[in-house]
Structures are given as C-alpha cells and as structure tokens.
Short mmCIF file of N, CA and C in Angstrom, two decimals:
data_model
loop_
_atom_site.label_atom_id
_atom_site.label_comp_id
_atom_site.label_asym_id
_atom_site.label_seq_id
_atom_site.Cartn_x
_atom_site.Cartn_y
_atom_site.Cartn_z
N MET U 398 -3.17 -2.10 29.16
CA MET U 398 -4.31 -2.73 28.78
C MET U 398 -4.47 -2.83 27.16
N ILE U 399 -4.78 -4.08 26.74
CA ILE U 399 -4.73 -4.25 25.39
C ILE U 399 -5.86 -3.46 24.66
N SER U 400 -6.94 -3.21 25.26
CA SER U 400 -8.01 -2.37 24.54
C SER U 400 -7.49 -0.97 24.24
N GLU U 401 -6.80 -0.41 25.18
CA GLU U 401 -6.20 0.98 24.99
C GLU U 401 -4.98 1.01 23.77
N LYS U 402 -4.28 0.03 23.79
CA LYS U 402 -3.26 -0.25 22.74
C LYS U 402 -3.79 -0.20 21.51
N LEU U 403 -4.84 -1.28 21.20
CA LEU U 403 -5.41 -1.46 19.92
C LEU U 403 -6.22 -0.24 19.53
N ALA U 404 -6.75 0.61 20.37
CA ALA U 404 -7.41 1.92 20.10
C ALA U 404 -6.51 2.83 19.51
N GLU U 405 -5.23 2.92 20.28
CA GLU U 405 -4.38 3.77 19.66
C GLU U 405 -3.85 3.44 18.41
N ILE U 406 -3.55 2.18 18.04
CA ILE U 406 -3.17 1.80 16.70
C ILE U 406 -4.18 2.01 15.65
N LEU U 407 -5.62 1.71 16.06
CA LEU U 407 -6.62 2.10 15.18
C LEU U 407 -6.69 3.58 14.81
N ASP U 408 -6.50 4.35 15.79
CA ASP U 408 -6.45 5.88 15.67
C ASP U 408 -5.48 6.28 14.61
N ASN U 409 -4.26 5.69 14.83
CA ASN U 409 -3.12 6.17 14.07
C ASN U 409 -3.26 5.66 12.56
N ILE U 410 -3.74 4.46 12.32
CA ILE U 410 -3.97 3.78 11.01
C ILE U 410 -5.07 4.56 10.35
N ASN U 411 -6.07 5.05 11.19
CA ASN U 411 -7.20 5.69 10.53
C ASN U 411 -6.76 7.06 9.96
N TYR U 412 -5.87 7.70 10.70
CA TYR U 412 -5.37 9.06 10.39
C TYR U 412 -4.64 8.95 9.05
N LEU U 413 -3.78 7.99 8.78
CA LEU U 413 -3.26 7.68 7.55
C LEU U 413 -4.18 7.51 6.29
N HIS U 414 -5.36 6.95 6.62
CA HIS U 414 -6.35 6.53 5.59
C HIS U 414 -5.68 6.17 4.40
N PRO U 415 -5.00 4.94 4.40
CA PRO U 415 -4.20 4.54 3.22
C PRO U 415 -4.90 4.23 1.99
N PHE U 416 -6.11 3.83 1.86
CA PHE U 416 -6.75 3.24 0.84
C PHE U 416 -8.00 4.17 0.32
N ARG U 417 -8.30 4.27 -1.04
CA ARG U 417 -9.21 4.92 -1.47
C ARG U 417 -10.52 4.45 -0.89
N GLU U 418 -10.77 3.13 -0.85
CA GLU U 418 -11.92 2.50 -0.26
C GLU U 418 -11.61 1.34 0.49
N GLY U 419 -12.45 1.07 1.42
CA GLY U 419 -12.23 -0.13 2.27
C GLY U 419 -11.48 -0.08 3.41
N ASN U 420 -11.04 1.14 3.86
CA ASN U 420 -10.13 1.49 5.02
C ASN U 420 -10.90 0.93 6.36
N GLY U 421 -12.14 1.12 6.56
CA GLY U 421 -12.71 0.62 7.80
C GLY U 421 -12.57 -0.83 7.86
N ARG U 422 -13.02 -1.59 6.69
CA ARG U 422 -13.11 -3.09 6.76
C ARG U 422 -11.73 -3.56 7.02
N THR U 423 -10.64 -2.99 6.34
CA THR U 423 -9.16 -3.44 6.47
C THR U 423 -8.73 -3.17 7.99
N GLN U 424 -9.05 -2.05 8.41
CA GLN U 424 -8.71 -1.76 9.85
C GLN U 424 -9.19 -2.61 10.74
N ARG U 425 -10.46 -2.95 10.69
CA ARG U 425 -11.33 -3.85 11.63
C ARG U 425 -10.75 -5.35 11.45
N GLU U 426 -10.33 -5.64 10.36
CA GLU U 426 -9.68 -7.01 10.11
C GLU U 426 -8.23 -7.03 10.72
N PHE U 427 -7.54 -5.90 10.58
CA PHE U 427 -6.12 -5.85 11.02
C PHE U 427 -6.21 -5.95 12.65
N LEU U 428 -7.10 -5.16 13.21
CA LEU U 428 -7.15 -5.32 14.63
C LEU U 428 -7.66 -6.53 15.01
N ARG U 429 -8.45 -7.39 14.32
CA ARG U 429 -8.89 -8.78 14.81
C ARG U 429 -7.72 -9.52 14.72
N LEU U 430 -6.93 -9.50 13.70
CA LEU U 430 -5.62 -10.34 13.61
C LEU U 430 -4.66 -9.94 14.65
N LEU U 431 -4.39 -8.55 14.96
CA LEU U 431 -3.57 -8.28 16.10
C LEU U 431 -4.01 -8.87 17.54
N ALA U 432 -5.26 -8.74 17.69
CA ALA U 432 -5.85 -9.35 19.02
C ALA U 432 -5.72 -10.82 18.95
N LEU U 433 -5.89 -11.57 17.87
CA LEU U 433 -5.77 -13.05 17.63
C LEU U 433 -4.44 -13.40 17.82
N GLU U 434 -3.41 -12.70 17.38
CA GLU U 434 -1.98 -12.98 17.63
C GLU U 434 -1.61 -12.92 19.11
N LYS U 435 -2.32 -12.23 19.86
CA LYS U 435 -2.08 -12.13 21.33
C LYS U 435 -2.99 -13.23 22.05
N GLY U 436 -3.84 -13.75 21.36
CA GLY U 436 -4.68 -14.81 22.04
C GLY U 436 -6.03 -14.40 22.31
N PHE U 437 -6.54 -13.18 21.79
CA PHE U 437 -7.91 -12.65 22.15
C PHE U 437 -8.69 -12.73 20.92
N THR U 438 -9.88 -12.65 21.18
CA THR U 438 -10.97 -12.75 20.01
C THR U 438 -11.60 -11.23 19.95
N LEU U 439 -11.58 -10.58 18.91
CA LEU U 439 -12.26 -9.28 18.76
C LEU U 439 -13.06 -9.24 17.46
N ASN U 440 -14.28 -8.77 17.73
CA ASN U 440 -15.19 -8.76 16.56
C ASN U 440 -15.96 -7.26 16.62
N LEU U 441 -15.42 -6.47 15.89
CA LEU U 441 -16.06 -5.12 15.65
C LEU U 441 -17.15 -4.89 14.63
N THR U 442 -17.41 -6.02 13.99
CA THR U 442 -18.49 -5.96 12.98
C THR U 442 -19.50 -6.96 13.12
N PRO U 443 -20.16 -6.96 14.22
CA PRO U 443 -21.31 -8.04 14.41
C PRO U 443 -22.32 -7.65 13.41
N PRO U 444 -22.79 -8.33 12.77
CA PRO U 444 -23.93 -8.11 11.63
C PRO U 444 -25.29 -7.61 12.25
N ASP U 445 -25.56 -7.98 13.59
CA ASP U 445 -26.75 -7.77 14.18
C ASP U 445 -26.66 -6.50 15.09
N ASN U 446 -25.71 -5.70 15.14
CA ASN U 446 -25.37 -4.61 16.03
C ASN U 446 -25.00 -3.40 15.48
N LYS U 447 -25.99 -2.51 14.96
CA LYS U 447 -25.61 -1.38 14.42
C LYS U 447 -24.91 -0.39 15.29
N SER U 448 -25.05 -0.46 16.67
CA SER U 448 -24.39 0.31 17.62
C SER U 448 -23.07 0.26 17.63
N VAL U 449 -22.47 -1.06 17.38
CA VAL U 449 -20.97 -1.20 17.37
C VAL U 449 -20.46 -0.37 16.26
N TYR U 450 -21.10 -0.53 15.09
CA TYR U 450 -20.59 0.29 13.80
C TYR U 450 -20.85 1.74 13.92
N GLU U 451 -21.86 2.16 14.61
CA GLU U 451 -21.84 3.65 14.82
C GLU U 451 -21.03 4.28 15.78
N ARG U 452 -20.69 3.57 16.75
CA ARG U 452 -19.64 3.95 17.66
C ARG U 452 -18.26 3.81 17.23
N TYR U 453 -17.95 2.73 16.36
CA TYR U 453 -16.73 2.61 15.50
C TYR U 453 -16.54 3.89 14.78
N MET U 454 -17.47 4.30 14.08
CA MET U 454 -17.50 5.35 13.09
C MET U 454 -17.31 6.67 13.91
N LYS U 455 -17.85 6.84 14.98
CA LYS U 455 -17.65 8.06 15.74
C LYS U 455 -16.24 8.11 16.20
N GLY U 456 -15.79 7.10 16.67
CA GLY U 456 -14.59 7.10 17.29
C GLY U 456 -13.51 7.32 16.28
N THR U 457 -13.62 6.81 15.06
CA THR U 457 -12.57 6.96 14.03
C THR U 457 -12.73 8.33 13.40
N ILE U 458 -13.84 8.76 13.08
CA ILE U 458 -14.13 10.12 12.41
C ILE U 458 -13.70 11.26 13.24
N GLU U 459 -14.00 11.17 14.62
CA GLU U 459 -13.53 12.19 15.52
C GLU U 459 -12.38 11.96 16.18
N SER U 460 -11.58 10.86 15.88
CA SER U 460 -10.41 10.66 16.44
C SER U 460 -10.37 10.45 17.98
N ASP U 461 -11.58 9.71 18.39
CA ASP U 461 -11.84 9.87 19.92
C ASP U 461 -11.42 8.49 20.40
N VAL U 462 -10.10 8.46 20.85
CA VAL U 462 -9.55 7.16 21.40
C VAL U 462 -10.26 6.63 22.65
N ASN U 463 -10.92 7.51 23.40
CA ASN U 463 -11.70 6.86 24.57
C ASN U 463 -12.88 6.11 24.19
N THR U 464 -13.57 6.60 23.04
CA THR U 464 -14.63 5.97 22.59
C THR U 464 -14.26 4.53 21.96
N LEU U 465 -13.20 4.50 21.17
CA LEU U 465 -12.70 3.29 20.54
C LEU U 465 -12.15 2.40 21.65
N THR U 466 -11.47 2.94 22.78
CA THR U 466 -11.06 1.98 23.79
C THR U 466 -12.19 1.43 24.42
N GLU U 467 -13.26 2.05 24.78
CA GLU U 467 -14.41 1.49 25.41
C GLU U 467 -15.12 0.54 24.50
N LEU U 468 -15.13 0.70 23.21
CA LEU U 468 -15.77 -0.09 22.32
C LEU U 468 -14.99 -1.41 22.25
N ILE U 469 -13.67 -1.36 22.05
CA ILE U 469 -12.73 -2.53 21.96
C ILE U 469 -12.87 -3.36 23.32
N PHE U 470 -12.82 -2.58 24.38
CA PHE U 470 -12.92 -3.35 25.58
C PHE U 470 -14.12 -4.18 25.84
N GLU U 471 -15.36 -3.62 25.39
CA GLU U 471 -16.61 -4.38 25.37
C GLU U 471 -16.59 -5.53 24.35
N ARG U 472 -15.81 -5.38 23.28
CA ARG U 472 -15.98 -6.42 22.31
C ARG U 472 -14.93 -7.41 22.16
N ILE U 473 -13.80 -7.26 23.06
CA ILE U 473 -12.84 -8.12 23.02
C ILE U 473 -13.00 -9.18 23.98
N ASP U 474 -12.72 -10.48 23.69
CA ASP U 474 -12.86 -11.63 24.53
C ASP U 474 -11.57 -12.05 25.24
N THR U 475 -11.30 -11.71 26.36
CA THR U 475 -10.29 -11.96 27.39
C THR U 475 -10.60 -12.10 28.70
N ASN U 476 -9.83 -12.62 29.42
CA ASN U 476 -9.88 -12.57 30.92
C ASN U 476 -9.20 -11.56 31.50
N GLU U 477 -8.26 -10.83 30.73
CA GLU U 477 -7.56 -9.76 31.42
C GLU U 477 -7.84 -8.40 30.82
N LYS U 478 -8.99 -8.14 30.40
CA LYS U 478 -9.56 -6.88 29.86
C LYS U 478 -8.90 -5.70 30.49
#
C-alpha cells in the first residue's frame, strides 16, 4: 500500500533530520513529489486544516508510523488507496 510505504519513508527521513530549519516543509514536499511520480496527489499541508498538521507533527515527533500511514491514506488521492 502506497500510504504505508510513504509513511515509512517519512519516518526514516525525519529520523535523519538533515536540515537545521525547514525539515517538515521539505519532507512534505518530497513526499508530494514521490506520490506525484507514481500518479497520485498528496497534500499534507492544507491551509484550512490544522488537524492535518497536528497529526503530522505527532506522527513525526513520536515516530508513529501508524498515525502517519492513516494520515497519508486519508490525504492521498488515488483509486488504489
């Protein structure tokens, strides 16, 4: 399932935390591009939905792949979720 794979990738990248600032923005854009490459649309930063951001932060801070998988599953636009 693509949402599980993207969540695992996100968790691994977040663990590395490669930048001093902007890790979250960079990670979300990277995931968006990975999904797009596979023909899916993913938006983890909708400006009108604070809950998405809070769940994203919880998942990344706590390394909670299940929370990240659920969030990505809900936010990805595909017929094969």
